[in-house]
Tab-separated table of C-alpha atoms and ligand atoms in Angstrom:
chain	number	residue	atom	x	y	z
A	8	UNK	CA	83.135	2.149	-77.100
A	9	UNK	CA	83.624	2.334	-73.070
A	10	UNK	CA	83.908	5.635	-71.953
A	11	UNK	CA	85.708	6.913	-69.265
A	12	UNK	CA	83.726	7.480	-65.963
A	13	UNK	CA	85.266	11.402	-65.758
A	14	UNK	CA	85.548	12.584	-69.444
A	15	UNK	CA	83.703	10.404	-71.559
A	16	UNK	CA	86.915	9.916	-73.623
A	17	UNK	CA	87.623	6.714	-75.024
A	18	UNK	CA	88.371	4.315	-71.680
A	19	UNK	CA	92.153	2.891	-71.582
A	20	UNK	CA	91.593	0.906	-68.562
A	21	UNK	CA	88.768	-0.854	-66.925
A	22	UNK	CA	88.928	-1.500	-62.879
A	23	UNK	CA	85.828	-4.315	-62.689
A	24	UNK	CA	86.205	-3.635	-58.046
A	25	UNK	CA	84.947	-0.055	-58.839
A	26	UNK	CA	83.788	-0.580	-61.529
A	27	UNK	CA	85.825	2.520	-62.917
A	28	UNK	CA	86.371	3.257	-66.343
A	29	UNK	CA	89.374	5.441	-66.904
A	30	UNK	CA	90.905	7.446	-69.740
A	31	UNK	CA	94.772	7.239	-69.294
A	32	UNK	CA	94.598	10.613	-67.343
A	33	UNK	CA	91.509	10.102	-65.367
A	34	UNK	CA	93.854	6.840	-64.214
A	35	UNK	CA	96.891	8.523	-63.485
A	36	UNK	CA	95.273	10.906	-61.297
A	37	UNK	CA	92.755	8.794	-59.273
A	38	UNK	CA	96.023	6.316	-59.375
A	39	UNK	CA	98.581	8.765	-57.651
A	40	UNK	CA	95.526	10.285	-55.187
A	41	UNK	CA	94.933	7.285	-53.746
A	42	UNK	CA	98.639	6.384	-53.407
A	43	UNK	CA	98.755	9.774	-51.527
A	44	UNK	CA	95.720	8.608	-48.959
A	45	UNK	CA	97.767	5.717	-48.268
A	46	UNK	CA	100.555	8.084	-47.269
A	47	UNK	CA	98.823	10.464	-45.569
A	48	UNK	CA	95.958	8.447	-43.821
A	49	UNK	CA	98.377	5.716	-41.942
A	50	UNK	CA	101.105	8.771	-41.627
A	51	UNK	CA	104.079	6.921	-43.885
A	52	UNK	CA	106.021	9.605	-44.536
A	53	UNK	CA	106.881	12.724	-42.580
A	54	UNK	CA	108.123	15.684	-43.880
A	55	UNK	CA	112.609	15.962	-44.213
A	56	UNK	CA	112.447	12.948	-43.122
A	57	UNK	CA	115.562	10.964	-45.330
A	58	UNK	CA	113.698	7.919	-47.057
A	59	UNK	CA	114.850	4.624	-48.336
A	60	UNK	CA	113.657	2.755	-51.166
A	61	UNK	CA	114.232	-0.805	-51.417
A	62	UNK	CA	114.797	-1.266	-54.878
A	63	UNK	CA	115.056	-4.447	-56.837
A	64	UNK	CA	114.182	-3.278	-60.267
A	65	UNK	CA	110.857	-4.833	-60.615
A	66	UNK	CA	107.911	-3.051	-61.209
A	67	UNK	CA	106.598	-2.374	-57.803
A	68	UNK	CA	109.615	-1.315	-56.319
A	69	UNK	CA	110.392	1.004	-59.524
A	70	UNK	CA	107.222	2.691	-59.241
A	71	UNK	CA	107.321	3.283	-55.650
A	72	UNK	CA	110.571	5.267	-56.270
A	73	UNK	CA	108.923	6.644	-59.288
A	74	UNK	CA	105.589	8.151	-56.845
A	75	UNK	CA	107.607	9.004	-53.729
A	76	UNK	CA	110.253	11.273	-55.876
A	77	UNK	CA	107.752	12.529	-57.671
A	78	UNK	CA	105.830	13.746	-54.324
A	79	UNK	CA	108.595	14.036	-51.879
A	80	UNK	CA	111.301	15.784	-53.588
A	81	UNK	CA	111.237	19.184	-52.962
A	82	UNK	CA	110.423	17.940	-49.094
A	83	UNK	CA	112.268	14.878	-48.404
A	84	UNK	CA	115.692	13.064	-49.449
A	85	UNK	CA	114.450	9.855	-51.163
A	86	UNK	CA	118.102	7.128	-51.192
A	87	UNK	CA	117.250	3.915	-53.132
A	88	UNK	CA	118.728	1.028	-51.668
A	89	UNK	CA	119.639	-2.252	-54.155
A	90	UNK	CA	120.054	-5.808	-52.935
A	91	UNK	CA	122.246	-8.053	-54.698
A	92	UNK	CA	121.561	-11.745	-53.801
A	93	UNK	CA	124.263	-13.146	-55.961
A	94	UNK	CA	121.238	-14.807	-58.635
A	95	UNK	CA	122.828	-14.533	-61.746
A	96	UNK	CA	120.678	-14.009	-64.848
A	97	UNK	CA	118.520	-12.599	-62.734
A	98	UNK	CA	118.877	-10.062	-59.616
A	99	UNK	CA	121.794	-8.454	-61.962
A	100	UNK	CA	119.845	-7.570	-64.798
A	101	UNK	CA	116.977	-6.566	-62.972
A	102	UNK	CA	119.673	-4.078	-60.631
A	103	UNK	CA	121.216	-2.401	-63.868
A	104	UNK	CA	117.426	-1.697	-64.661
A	105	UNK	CA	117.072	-0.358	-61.135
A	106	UNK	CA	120.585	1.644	-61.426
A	107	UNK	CA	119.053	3.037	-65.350
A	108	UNK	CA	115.960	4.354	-63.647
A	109	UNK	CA	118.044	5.611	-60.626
A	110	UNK	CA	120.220	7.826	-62.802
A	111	UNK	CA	117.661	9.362	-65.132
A	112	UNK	CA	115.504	10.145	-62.242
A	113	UNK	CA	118.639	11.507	-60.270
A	114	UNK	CA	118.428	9.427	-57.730
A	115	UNK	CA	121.104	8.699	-55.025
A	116	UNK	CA	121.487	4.745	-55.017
A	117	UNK	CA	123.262	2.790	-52.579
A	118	UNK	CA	123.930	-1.325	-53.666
A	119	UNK	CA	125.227	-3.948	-51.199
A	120	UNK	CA	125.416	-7.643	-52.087
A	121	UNK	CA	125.054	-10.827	-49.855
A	122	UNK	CA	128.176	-11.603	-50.804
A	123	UNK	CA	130.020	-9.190	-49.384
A	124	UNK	CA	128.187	-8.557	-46.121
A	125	UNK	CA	127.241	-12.403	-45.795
A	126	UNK	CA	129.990	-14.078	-47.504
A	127	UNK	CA	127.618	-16.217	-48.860
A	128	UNK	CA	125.013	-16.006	-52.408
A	129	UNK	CA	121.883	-17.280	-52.609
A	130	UNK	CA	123.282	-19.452	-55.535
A	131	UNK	CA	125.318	-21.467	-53.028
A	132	UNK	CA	122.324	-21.248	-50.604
A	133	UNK	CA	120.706	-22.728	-53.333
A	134	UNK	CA	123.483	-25.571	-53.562
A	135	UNK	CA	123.404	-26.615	-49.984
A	136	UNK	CA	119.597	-26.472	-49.591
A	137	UNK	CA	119.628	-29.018	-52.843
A	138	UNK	CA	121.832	-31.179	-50.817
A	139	UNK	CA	119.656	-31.392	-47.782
A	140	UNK	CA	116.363	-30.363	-48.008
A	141	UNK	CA	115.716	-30.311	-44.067
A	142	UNK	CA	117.705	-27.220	-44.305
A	143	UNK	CA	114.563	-25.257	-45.756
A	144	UNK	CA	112.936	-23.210	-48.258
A	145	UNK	CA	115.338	-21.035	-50.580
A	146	UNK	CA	112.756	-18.115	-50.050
A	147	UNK	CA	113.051	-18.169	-46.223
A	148	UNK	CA	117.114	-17.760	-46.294
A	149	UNK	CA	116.659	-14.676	-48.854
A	150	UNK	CA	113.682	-13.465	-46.947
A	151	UNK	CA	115.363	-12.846	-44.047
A	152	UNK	CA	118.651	-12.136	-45.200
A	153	UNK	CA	117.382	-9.478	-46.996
A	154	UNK	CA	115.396	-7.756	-44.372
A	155	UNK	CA	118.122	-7.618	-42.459
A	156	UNK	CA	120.611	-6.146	-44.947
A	157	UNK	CA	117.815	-3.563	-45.834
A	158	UNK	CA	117.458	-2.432	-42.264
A	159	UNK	CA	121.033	-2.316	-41.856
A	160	UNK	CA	122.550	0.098	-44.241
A	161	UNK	CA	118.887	1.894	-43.993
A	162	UNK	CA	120.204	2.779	-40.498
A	163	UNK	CA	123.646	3.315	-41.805
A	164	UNK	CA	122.255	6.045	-44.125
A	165	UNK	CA	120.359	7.671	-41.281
A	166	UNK	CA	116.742	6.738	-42.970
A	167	UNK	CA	113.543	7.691	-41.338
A	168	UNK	CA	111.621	4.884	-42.817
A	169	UNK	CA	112.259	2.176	-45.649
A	170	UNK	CA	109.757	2.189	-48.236
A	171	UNK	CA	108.976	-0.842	-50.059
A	172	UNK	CA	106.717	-1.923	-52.957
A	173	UNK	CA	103.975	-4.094	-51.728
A	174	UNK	CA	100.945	-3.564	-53.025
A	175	UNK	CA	97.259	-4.153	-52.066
A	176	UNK	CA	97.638	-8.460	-53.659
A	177	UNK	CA	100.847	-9.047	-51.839
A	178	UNK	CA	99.635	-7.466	-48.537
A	179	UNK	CA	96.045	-9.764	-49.008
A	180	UNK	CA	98.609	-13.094	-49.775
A	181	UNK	CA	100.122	-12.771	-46.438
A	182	UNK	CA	97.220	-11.896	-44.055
A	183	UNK	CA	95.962	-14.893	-45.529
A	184	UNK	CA	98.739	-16.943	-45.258
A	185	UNK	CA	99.221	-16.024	-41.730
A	186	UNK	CA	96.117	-17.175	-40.944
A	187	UNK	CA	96.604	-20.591	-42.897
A	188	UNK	CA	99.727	-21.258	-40.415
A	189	UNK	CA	98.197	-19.759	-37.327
A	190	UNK	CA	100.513	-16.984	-36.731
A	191	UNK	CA	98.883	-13.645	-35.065
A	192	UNK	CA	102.486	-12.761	-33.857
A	193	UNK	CA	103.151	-12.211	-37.614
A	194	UNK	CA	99.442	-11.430	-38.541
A	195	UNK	CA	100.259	-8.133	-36.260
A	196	UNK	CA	103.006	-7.189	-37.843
A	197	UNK	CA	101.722	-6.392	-41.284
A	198	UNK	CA	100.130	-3.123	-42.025
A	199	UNK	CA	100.768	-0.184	-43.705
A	200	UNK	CA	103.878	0.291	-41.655
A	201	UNK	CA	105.333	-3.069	-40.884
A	202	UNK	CA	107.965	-4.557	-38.053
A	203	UNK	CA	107.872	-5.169	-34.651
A	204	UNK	CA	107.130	-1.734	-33.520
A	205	UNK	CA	109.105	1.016	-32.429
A	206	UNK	CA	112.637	0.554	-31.045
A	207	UNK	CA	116.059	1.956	-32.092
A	208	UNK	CA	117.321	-0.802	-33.966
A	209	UNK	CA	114.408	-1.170	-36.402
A	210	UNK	CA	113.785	1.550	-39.235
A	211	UNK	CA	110.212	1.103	-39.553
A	212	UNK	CA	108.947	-0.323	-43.151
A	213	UNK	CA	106.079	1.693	-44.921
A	214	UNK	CA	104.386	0.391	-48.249
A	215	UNK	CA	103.120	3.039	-50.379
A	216	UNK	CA	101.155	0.546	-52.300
A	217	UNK	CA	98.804	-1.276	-49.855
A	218	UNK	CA	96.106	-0.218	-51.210
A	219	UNK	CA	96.516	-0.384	-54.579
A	220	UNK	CA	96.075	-3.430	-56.806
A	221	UNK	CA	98.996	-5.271	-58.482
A	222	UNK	CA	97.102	-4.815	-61.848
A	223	UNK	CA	96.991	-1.019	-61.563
A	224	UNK	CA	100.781	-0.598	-60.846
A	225	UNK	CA	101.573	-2.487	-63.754
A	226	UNK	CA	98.841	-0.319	-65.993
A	227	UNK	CA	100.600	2.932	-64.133
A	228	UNK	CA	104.307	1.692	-64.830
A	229	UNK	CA	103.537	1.307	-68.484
A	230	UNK	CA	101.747	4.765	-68.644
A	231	UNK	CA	104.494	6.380	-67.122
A	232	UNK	CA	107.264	4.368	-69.334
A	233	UNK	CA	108.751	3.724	-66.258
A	234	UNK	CA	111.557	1.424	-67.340
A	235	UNK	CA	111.500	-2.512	-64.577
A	236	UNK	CA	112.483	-5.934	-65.008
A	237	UNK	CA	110.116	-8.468	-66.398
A	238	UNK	CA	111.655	-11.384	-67.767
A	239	UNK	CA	112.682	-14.173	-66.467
A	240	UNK	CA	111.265	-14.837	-62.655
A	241	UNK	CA	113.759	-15.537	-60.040
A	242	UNK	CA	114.450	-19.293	-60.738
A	243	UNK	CA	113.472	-20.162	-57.077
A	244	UNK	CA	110.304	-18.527	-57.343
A	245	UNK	CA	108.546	-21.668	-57.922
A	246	UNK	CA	109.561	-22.899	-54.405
A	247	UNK	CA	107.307	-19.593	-52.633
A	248	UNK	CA	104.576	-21.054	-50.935
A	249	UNK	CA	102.836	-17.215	-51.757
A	250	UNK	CA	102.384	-18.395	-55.096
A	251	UNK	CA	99.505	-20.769	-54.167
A	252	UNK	CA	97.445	-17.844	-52.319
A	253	UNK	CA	98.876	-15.566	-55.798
A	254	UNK	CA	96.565	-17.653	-58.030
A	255	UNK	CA	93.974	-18.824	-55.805
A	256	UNK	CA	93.289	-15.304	-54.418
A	257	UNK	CA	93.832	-13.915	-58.261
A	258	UNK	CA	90.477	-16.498	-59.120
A	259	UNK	CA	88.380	-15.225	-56.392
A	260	UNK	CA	88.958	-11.703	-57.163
A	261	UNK	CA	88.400	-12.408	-61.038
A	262	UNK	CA	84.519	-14.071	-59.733
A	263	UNK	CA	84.204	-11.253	-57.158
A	264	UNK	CA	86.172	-8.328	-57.752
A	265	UNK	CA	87.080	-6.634	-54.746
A	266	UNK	CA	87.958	-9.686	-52.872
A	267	UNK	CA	91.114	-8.400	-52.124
A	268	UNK	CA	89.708	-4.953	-50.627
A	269	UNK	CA	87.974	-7.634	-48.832
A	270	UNK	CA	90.617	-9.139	-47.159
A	271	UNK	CA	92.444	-5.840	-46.516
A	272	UNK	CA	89.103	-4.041	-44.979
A	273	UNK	CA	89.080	-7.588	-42.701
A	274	UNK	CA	92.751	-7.383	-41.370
A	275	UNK	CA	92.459	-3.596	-40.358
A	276	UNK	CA	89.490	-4.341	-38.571
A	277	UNK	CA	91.373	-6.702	-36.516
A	278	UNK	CA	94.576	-4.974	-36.533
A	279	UNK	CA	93.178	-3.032	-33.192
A	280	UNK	CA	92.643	-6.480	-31.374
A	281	UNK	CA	95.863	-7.780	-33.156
A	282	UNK	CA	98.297	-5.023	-31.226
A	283	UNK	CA	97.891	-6.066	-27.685
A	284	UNK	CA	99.067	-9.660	-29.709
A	285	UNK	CA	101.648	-6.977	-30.947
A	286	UNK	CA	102.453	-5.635	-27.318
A	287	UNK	CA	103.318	-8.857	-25.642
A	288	UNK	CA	106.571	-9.878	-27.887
A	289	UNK	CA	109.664	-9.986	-25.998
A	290	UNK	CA	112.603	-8.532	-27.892
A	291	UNK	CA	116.201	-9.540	-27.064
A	292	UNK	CA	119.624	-9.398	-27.989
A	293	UNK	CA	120.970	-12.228	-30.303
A	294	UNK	CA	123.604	-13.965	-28.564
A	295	UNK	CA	126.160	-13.714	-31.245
A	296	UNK	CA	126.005	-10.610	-33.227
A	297	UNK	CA	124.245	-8.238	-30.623
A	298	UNK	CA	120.749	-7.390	-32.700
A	299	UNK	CA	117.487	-6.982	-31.521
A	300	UNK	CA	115.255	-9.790	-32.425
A	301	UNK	CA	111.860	-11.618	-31.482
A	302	UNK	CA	112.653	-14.876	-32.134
A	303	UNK	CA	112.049	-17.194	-28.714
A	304	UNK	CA	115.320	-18.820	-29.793
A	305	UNK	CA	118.766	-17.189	-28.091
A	306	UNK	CA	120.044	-16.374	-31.684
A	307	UNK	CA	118.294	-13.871	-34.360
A	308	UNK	CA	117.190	-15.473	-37.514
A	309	UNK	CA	119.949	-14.629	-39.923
A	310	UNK	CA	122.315	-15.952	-37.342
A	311	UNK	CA	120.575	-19.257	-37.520
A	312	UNK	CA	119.906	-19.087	-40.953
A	313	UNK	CA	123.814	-18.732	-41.854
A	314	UNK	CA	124.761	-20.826	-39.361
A	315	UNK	CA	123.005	-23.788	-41.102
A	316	UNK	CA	124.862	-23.004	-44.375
A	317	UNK	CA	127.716	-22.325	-43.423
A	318	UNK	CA	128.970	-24.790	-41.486
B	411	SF4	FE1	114.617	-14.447	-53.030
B	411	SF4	FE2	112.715	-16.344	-53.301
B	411	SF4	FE3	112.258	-13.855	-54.150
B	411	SF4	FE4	113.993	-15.405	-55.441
B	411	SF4	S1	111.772	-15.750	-55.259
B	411	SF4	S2	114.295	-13.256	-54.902
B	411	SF4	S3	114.919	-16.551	-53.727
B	411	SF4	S4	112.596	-14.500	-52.034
């Protein structure tokens, strides 16, 4: 029988980066303080400050609601924030998951749907893309779409900060793919709090989960019963280009486990050199609709972005 490092009960869970052997106690608790270093080391949250939630009903996101009401409410107004894309069979049965958890928790929840701000789903995204491929990735319209609708009514709502559920194997996928496409402007931009730096019209983006491994949230969710979405995958999923660093980084860190610490210890080493990068965007106003953005081009990127499908 493994026993667990702390108690020598019977082990639930075995972490082979420690190695750590945990009862399902001894992994709550080492789970939630090092979920609370995050916080507290890279100073996520401050205290009253209103927070936002990005929640899509999947496990990460869930959880991150889960941990930051369970810290922060006595101290802080935690507002969950749902996106509907307009992907049937999918985004809608993972939001009435979301909107379950949001009302047994008692949790304010706020949903808004690319239909309605857009006037445009994903779905017929999806249509026109299939028609003309030059138009681009699926991902890359509801990538930026939704960044933009999240930092929008996360500003309506007066938030502080908009938490999000990236963990420690998403943050690893995208230093690395950043490097793969040779792009320190975006390199600079991830971290513990993400964006373009300070400035009015951007609520800054914290993840909770940056240092925590995509295995252990899913060992945490199902200790905690907390209730996410897990069936079928988005149906454009397959199109990510992450998914290639997903299972390539997932063999490394199966031969050497901590490969992913790895990566992470690498890119905040760097961050320091990376924010003079950081420093020398120029921000602007889009020429049509008045937002801040970085892009070099005279329009932001959802103004582009719609303006190819909508023609
Ligand atoms: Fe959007 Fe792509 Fe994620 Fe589907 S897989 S929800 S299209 S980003």
């Amino acid at each position: 029988m493994v026993k667990c490092n702390r108690c020598g009960k019977k082990a639930e869970i075995l972490l082979p980066y420690g190695p750590h052997n945990f009862c399902r106690a001894h992994f709550i608790g080492f789970f939630e303080r090092r979920v609370k270093r995050t916080i507290s080391r890279h100073g996520l949250i401050r205290r009253g400050e209103r927070i936002a939630v990005g929640l899509s009903g999947g496990k990460d996101s869930s959880t991150t609601l889960f941990l930051l009401n369970k810290f922060f409410s006595k101290s802080n107004e935690i507002i969950a924030i749902m996106l509907d894309e307009g992907i049937p069979k999918y985004r809608d049965r993972a939001l009435k998951i979301a909107e379950e958890n949001c009302k047994k928790w008692k949790i304010h929840y706020v949903r808004k749907s690319f239909r309605k701000e857009f006037g445009i789903t994903m779905m017929q995204i999806m249509r026109k893309i299939a028609k003309d491929e030059n138009l681009g990735s699926t991902c890359s319209f509801c990538g930026v779409l939704r960044r933009y609708l999240l930092n929008k009514v996360a500003k309506e709502l007066k938030c502080g900060k908009i938490a999000t559920g990236h963990n420690l194997d998403d943050e690893a996928q995208s230093i690395l793919m950043n490097i793969f496409d040779n792009d320190p402007k975006r390199l600079a931009r991830l971290g513990a709090i993400a964006g373009i730096g300070e400035t009015a019209e951007f609520v800054p983006r914290i993840k909770p989960l940056y240092e925590t491994p995509e295995k252990d949230v899913i060992a945490y969710a199902s200790f905690n019963n907390i209730k996410a979405y897990s069936e079928e995958c988005c149906p454009f999923k397959w199109q990510a280009k992450r998914n290639l660093f997903r299972s390539e980084l997932d063999k490394f860190e199966e031969k050497s486990p901590g490969t992913k610490y790895k990566i992470l210890s690498f890119f905040k080493n760097m961050k320091p050199l990376l924010a003079a990068e950081q420093k020398k965007e120029k921000l602007h106003k889009c020429a049509k609709c008045r937002s801040i953005t970085s892009e070099k081009n005279k329009y932001c990127m959802v103004c582009l972005q719609l303006k190819k499908v909508k023609k």
